[in-house]
Coordinates of C-alpha atoms and ligand atoms in Angstrom, one line a residue:
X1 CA 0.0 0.0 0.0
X2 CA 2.1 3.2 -1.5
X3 CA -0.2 5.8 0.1
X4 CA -1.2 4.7 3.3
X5 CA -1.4 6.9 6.2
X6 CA -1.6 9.7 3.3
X7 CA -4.2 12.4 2.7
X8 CA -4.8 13.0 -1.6
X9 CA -6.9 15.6 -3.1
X10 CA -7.7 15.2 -6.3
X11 CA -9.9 18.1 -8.2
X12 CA -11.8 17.4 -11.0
X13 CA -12.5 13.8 -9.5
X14 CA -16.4 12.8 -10.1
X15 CA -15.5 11.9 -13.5
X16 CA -12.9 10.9 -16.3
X17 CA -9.2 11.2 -15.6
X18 CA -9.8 12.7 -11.9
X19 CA -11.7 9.8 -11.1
X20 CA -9.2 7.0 -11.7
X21 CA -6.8 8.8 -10.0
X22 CA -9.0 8.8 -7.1
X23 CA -9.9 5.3 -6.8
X24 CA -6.1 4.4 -7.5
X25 CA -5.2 6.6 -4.9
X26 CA -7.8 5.2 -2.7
X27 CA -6.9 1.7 -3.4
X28 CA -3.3 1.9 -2.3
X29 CA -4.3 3.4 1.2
X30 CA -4.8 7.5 0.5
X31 CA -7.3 8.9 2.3
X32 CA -9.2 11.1 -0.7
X33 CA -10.4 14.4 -1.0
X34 CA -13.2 14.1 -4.4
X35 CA -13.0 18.0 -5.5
X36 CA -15.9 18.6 -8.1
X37 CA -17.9 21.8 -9.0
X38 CA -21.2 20.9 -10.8
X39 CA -22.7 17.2 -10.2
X40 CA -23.1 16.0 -6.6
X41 CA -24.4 12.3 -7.9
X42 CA -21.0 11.6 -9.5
X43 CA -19.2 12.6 -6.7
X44 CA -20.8 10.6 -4.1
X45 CA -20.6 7.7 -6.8
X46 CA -17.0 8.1 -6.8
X47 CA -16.9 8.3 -2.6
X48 CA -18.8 5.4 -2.4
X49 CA -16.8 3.1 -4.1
X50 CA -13.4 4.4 -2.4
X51 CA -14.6 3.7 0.9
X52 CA -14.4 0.0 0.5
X53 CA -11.0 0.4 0.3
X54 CA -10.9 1.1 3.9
X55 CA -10.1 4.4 3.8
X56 CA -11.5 8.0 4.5
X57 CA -13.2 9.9 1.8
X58 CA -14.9 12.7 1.8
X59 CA -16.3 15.4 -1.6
X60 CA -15.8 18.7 -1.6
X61 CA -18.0 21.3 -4.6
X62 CA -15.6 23.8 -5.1
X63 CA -14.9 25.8 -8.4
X64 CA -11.2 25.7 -8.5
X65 CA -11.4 29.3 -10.4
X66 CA -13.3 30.2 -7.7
X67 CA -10.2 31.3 -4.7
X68 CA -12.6 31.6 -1.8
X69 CA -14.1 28.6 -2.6
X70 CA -10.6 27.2 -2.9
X71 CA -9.7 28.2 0.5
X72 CA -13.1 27.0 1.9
X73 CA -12.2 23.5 0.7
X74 CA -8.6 23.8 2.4
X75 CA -10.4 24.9 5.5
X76 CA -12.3 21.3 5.6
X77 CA -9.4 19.7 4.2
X78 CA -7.4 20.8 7.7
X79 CA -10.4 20.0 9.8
X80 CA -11.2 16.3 8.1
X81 CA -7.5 15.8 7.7
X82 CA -5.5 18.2 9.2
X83 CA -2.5 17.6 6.5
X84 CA -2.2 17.1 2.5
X85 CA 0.3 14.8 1.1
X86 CA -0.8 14.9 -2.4
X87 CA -2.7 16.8 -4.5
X88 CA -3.7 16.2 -8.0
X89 CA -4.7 19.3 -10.2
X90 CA -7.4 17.3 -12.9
X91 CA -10.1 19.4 -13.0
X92 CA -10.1 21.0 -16.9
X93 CA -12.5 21.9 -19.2
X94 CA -12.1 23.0 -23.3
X95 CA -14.4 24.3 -26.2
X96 CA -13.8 24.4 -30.0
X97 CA -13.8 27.4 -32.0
X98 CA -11.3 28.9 -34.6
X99 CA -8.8 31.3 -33.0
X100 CA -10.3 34.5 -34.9
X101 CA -13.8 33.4 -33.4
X102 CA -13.4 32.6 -29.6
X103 CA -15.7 34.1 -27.5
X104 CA -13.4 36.4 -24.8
X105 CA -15.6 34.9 -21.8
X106 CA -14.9 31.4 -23.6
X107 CA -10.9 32.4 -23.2
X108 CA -11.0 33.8 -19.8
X109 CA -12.8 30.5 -18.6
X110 CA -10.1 28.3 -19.9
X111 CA -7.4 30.1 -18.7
X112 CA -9.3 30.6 -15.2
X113 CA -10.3 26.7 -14.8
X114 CA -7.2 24.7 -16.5
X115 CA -4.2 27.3 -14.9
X116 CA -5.3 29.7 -12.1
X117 CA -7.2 27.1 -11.0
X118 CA -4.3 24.9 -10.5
X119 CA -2.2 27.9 -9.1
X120 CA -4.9 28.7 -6.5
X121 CA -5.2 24.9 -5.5
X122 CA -1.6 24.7 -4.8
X123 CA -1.4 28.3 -3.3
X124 CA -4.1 27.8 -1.0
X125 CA -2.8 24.3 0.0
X126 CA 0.9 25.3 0.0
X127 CA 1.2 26.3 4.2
X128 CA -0.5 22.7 4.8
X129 CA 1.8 20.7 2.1
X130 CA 4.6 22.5 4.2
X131 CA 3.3 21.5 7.8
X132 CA 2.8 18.2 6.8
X133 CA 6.6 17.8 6.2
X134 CA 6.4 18.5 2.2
X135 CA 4.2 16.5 -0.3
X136 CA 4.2 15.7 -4.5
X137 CA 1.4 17.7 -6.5
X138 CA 0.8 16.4 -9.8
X139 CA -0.4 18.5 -12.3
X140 CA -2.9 17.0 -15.0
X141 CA -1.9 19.4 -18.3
X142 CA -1.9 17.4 -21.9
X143 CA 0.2 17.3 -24.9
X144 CA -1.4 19.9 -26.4
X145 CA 0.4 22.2 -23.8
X146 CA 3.3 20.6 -25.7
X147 CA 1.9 20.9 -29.3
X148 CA -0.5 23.6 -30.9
X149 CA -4.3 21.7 -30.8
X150 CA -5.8 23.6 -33.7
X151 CA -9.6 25.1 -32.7
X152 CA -9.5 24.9 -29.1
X153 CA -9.0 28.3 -28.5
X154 CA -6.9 28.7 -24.9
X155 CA -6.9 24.9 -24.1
X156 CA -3.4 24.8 -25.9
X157 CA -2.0 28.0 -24.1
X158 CA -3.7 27.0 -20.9
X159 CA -1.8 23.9 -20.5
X160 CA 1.4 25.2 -22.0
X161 CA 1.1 27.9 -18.7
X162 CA 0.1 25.1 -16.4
X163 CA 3.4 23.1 -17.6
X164 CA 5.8 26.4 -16.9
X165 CA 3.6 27.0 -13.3
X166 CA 5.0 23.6 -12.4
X167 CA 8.6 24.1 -13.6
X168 CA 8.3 27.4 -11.1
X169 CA 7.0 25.9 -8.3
X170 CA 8.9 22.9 -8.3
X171 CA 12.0 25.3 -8.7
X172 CA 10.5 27.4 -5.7
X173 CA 9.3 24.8 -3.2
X174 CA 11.9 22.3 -3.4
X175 CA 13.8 23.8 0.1
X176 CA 10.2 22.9 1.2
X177 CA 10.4 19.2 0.6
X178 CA 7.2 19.4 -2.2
X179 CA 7.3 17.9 -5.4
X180 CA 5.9 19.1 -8.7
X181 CA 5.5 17.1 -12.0
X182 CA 3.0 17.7 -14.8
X183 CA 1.3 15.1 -16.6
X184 CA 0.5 15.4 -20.3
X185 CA -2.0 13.1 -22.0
X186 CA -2.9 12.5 -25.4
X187 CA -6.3 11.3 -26.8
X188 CA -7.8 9.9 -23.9
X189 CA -11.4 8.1 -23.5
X190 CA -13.5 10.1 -21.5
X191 CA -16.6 12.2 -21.5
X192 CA -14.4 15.8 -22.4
X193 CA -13.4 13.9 -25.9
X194 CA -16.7 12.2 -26.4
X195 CA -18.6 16.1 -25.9
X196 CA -15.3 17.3 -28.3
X197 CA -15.3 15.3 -30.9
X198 CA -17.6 12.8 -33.1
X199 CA -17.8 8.7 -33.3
X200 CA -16.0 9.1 -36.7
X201 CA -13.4 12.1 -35.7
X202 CA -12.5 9.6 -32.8
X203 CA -11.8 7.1 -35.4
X204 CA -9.6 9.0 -37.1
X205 CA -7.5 10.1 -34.2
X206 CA -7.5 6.4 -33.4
X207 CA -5.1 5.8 -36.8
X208 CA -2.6 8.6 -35.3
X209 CA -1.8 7.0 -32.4
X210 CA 1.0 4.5 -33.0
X211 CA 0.1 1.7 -30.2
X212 CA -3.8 2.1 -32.1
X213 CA -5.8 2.8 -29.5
X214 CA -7.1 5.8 -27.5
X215 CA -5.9 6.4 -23.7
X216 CA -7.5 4.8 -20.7
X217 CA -7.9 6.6 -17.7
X218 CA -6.3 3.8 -15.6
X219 CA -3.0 4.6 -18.3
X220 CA -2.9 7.7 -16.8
X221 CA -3.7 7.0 -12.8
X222 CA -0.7 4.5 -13.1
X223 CA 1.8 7.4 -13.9
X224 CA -0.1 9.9 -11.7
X225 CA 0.5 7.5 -8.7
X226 CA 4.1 6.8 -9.8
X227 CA 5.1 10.7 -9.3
X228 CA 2.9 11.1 -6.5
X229 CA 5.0 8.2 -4.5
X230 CA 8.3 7.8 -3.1
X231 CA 9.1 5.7 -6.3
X232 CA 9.7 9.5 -7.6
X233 CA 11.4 11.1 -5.3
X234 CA 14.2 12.4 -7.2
X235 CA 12.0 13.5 -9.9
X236 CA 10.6 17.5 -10.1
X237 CA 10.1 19.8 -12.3
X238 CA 9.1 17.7 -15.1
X239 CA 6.4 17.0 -17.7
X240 CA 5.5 13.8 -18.8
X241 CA 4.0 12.9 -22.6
X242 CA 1.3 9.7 -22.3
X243 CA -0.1 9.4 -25.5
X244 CA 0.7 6.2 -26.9
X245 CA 3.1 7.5 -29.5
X246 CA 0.9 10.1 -30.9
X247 CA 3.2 13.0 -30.7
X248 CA 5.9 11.6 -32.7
X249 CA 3.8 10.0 -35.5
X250 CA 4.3 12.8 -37.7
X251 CA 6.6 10.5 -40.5
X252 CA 4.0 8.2 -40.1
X253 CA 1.6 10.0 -40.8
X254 CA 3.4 11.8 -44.1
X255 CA 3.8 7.9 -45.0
X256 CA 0.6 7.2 -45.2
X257 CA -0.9 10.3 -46.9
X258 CA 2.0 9.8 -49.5
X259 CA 0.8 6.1 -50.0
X260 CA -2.7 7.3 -50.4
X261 CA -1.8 10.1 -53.1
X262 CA 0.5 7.3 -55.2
X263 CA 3.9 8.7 -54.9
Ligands
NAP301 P1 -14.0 15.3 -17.9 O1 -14.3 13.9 -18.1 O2 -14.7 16.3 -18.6 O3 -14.0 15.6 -16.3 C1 -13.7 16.8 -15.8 C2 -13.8 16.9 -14.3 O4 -13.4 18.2 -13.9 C3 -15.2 16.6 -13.8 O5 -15.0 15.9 -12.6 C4 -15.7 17.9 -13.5 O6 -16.8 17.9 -12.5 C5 -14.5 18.7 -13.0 N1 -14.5 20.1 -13.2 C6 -14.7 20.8 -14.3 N2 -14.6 22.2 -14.1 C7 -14.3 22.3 -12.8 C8 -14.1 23.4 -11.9 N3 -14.2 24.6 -12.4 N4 -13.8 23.1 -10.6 C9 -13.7 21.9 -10.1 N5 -13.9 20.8 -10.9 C10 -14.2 21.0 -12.2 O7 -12.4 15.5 -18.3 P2 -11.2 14.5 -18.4 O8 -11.1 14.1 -19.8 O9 -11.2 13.5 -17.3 O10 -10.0 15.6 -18.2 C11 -9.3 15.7 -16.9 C12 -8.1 16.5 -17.1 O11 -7.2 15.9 -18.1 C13 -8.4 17.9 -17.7 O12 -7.5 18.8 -17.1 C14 -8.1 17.8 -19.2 O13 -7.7 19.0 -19.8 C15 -6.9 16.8 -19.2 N6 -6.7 16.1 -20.4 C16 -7.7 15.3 -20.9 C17 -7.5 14.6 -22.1 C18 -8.6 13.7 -22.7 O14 -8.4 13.2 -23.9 N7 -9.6 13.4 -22.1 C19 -6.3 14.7 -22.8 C20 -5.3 15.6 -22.3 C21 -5.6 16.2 -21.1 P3 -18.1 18.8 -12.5 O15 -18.6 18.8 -13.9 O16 -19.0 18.3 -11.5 O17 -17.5 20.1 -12.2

């Protein structure tokens, strides 16, 4: 049991990505923190089947773009808990629209959920990481913080921020003892790309991925869990691709499209 004894927020955990991470978490021994901001049923879902596990788990509605809402959560956190040992920033949202056509609210509400939203988790849970003798925060960003994604707007510079906000603060809060990594996923199957993208889009992306098939969350709560252990603990600063090869498939696919055309 890698967690036991240890106290794990994860936001962004009633569904997709978040939620695996949670019930990983939960089944190694973390007591769990389920940080959501809309739909109560899928968070007590994801509660219900940590406890099992034997451990504590509590949910928390908070809007991470929300700061006082923030700090309201780390004031239960201190109560429930009294100390944080991990915390994994998941919670993300994304539109689609060409560049020339983004709404400015659509831009501000990127930006506020997928990077100040991060930055006022780990702010307002810094003083508590510290007191409990340092921690590992994990942040969820995505390869397209690595690589322009083409019509989704500040998704791409959003996560390109978030990847940079965990270089600083695992650059600042080393002397501290905490831990910052960043996580990058590619195409990954879960209700953000099923509401992005169609059945047959999906299909397509399917013949970019070199291993030739989309993500699973569990894929990605197997890392997650690696940083956020001891099994990582010379390891900050970093940012980690998980895409099944999708990144570098660009010869691959130029291969193809040259096959298609004859030549
Ligand atoms: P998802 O299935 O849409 O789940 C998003 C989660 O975030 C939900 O639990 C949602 O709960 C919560 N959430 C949304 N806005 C929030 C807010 N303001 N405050 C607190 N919680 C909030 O998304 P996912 O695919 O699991 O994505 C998780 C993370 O991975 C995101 O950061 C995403 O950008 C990143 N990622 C995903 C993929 C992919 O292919 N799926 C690829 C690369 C990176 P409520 O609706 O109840 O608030």
């Amino acid at each position: 049991m890698r967690f036991e004894g240890k106290v794990a927020l994860v936001t962004g955990a009633s569904r997709g990505i978040g939620k695996a991470i949670a019930l990983a978490l939960a089944k190694e021994g973390a007591d769990i923190i389920v940080n959501y901001s809309r739909d109560d049923d899928k968070a007590r879902e994801v509660v219900d089947l940590a406890i099992p596990f034997g451990i504590k788990a509590i949910m928390v509605k908070a809007d991470v773009s929300n700061p006082s809402q923030v700090e309201e959560m780390e004031r239960i956190v201190r109560k429930e808990f009294g100390r944080i040992d991990v915390i994994i920033n998941s919670a993300g949202i994304t539109f689609r629209h060409p560049l020339e056509e983004v709404p400015y609210e659509e831009w501000r509400r990127i930006i506020e959920v997928n990077l100040n939203g991060a930055f006022y988790v780990m702010r307002a849970f810094f003083k508590l990481m510290v007191d409990s003798g340092g921690g590992s925060i994990v942040n969820i960003a995505s390869v397209a913080g690595h690589i322009p994604m083409v019509g989704s707007g500040a998704y791409s510079p959003s996560k390109a921020g978030l990847i940079m906000l965990t270089k600083l603060a695992a650059l600042e809060w080393a002397k501290y003892g905490i831990r910052v990594n960043a996580v990058c996923p590619g195409s990954v199957e879960t209700d953000m790309l099923r509401e992005e993208f169609t059945e047959e889009q999906i299909k397509i992306k399917k013949k970019l991925i070199p291993l030739g098939r989309l993500g699973r969350t569990e894929d990605i709560a197997k890392l997650v869990l690696f940083l956020a252990s001891e099994e990582s603990s010379y390891i900050t600063g970093e940012s980690f691709i998980i895409d099944g090869g999708m990144t570098i498939s660009y010869y691959l696919v130029e291969s193809r499209l040259m096959r298609e055309h004859g030549i």
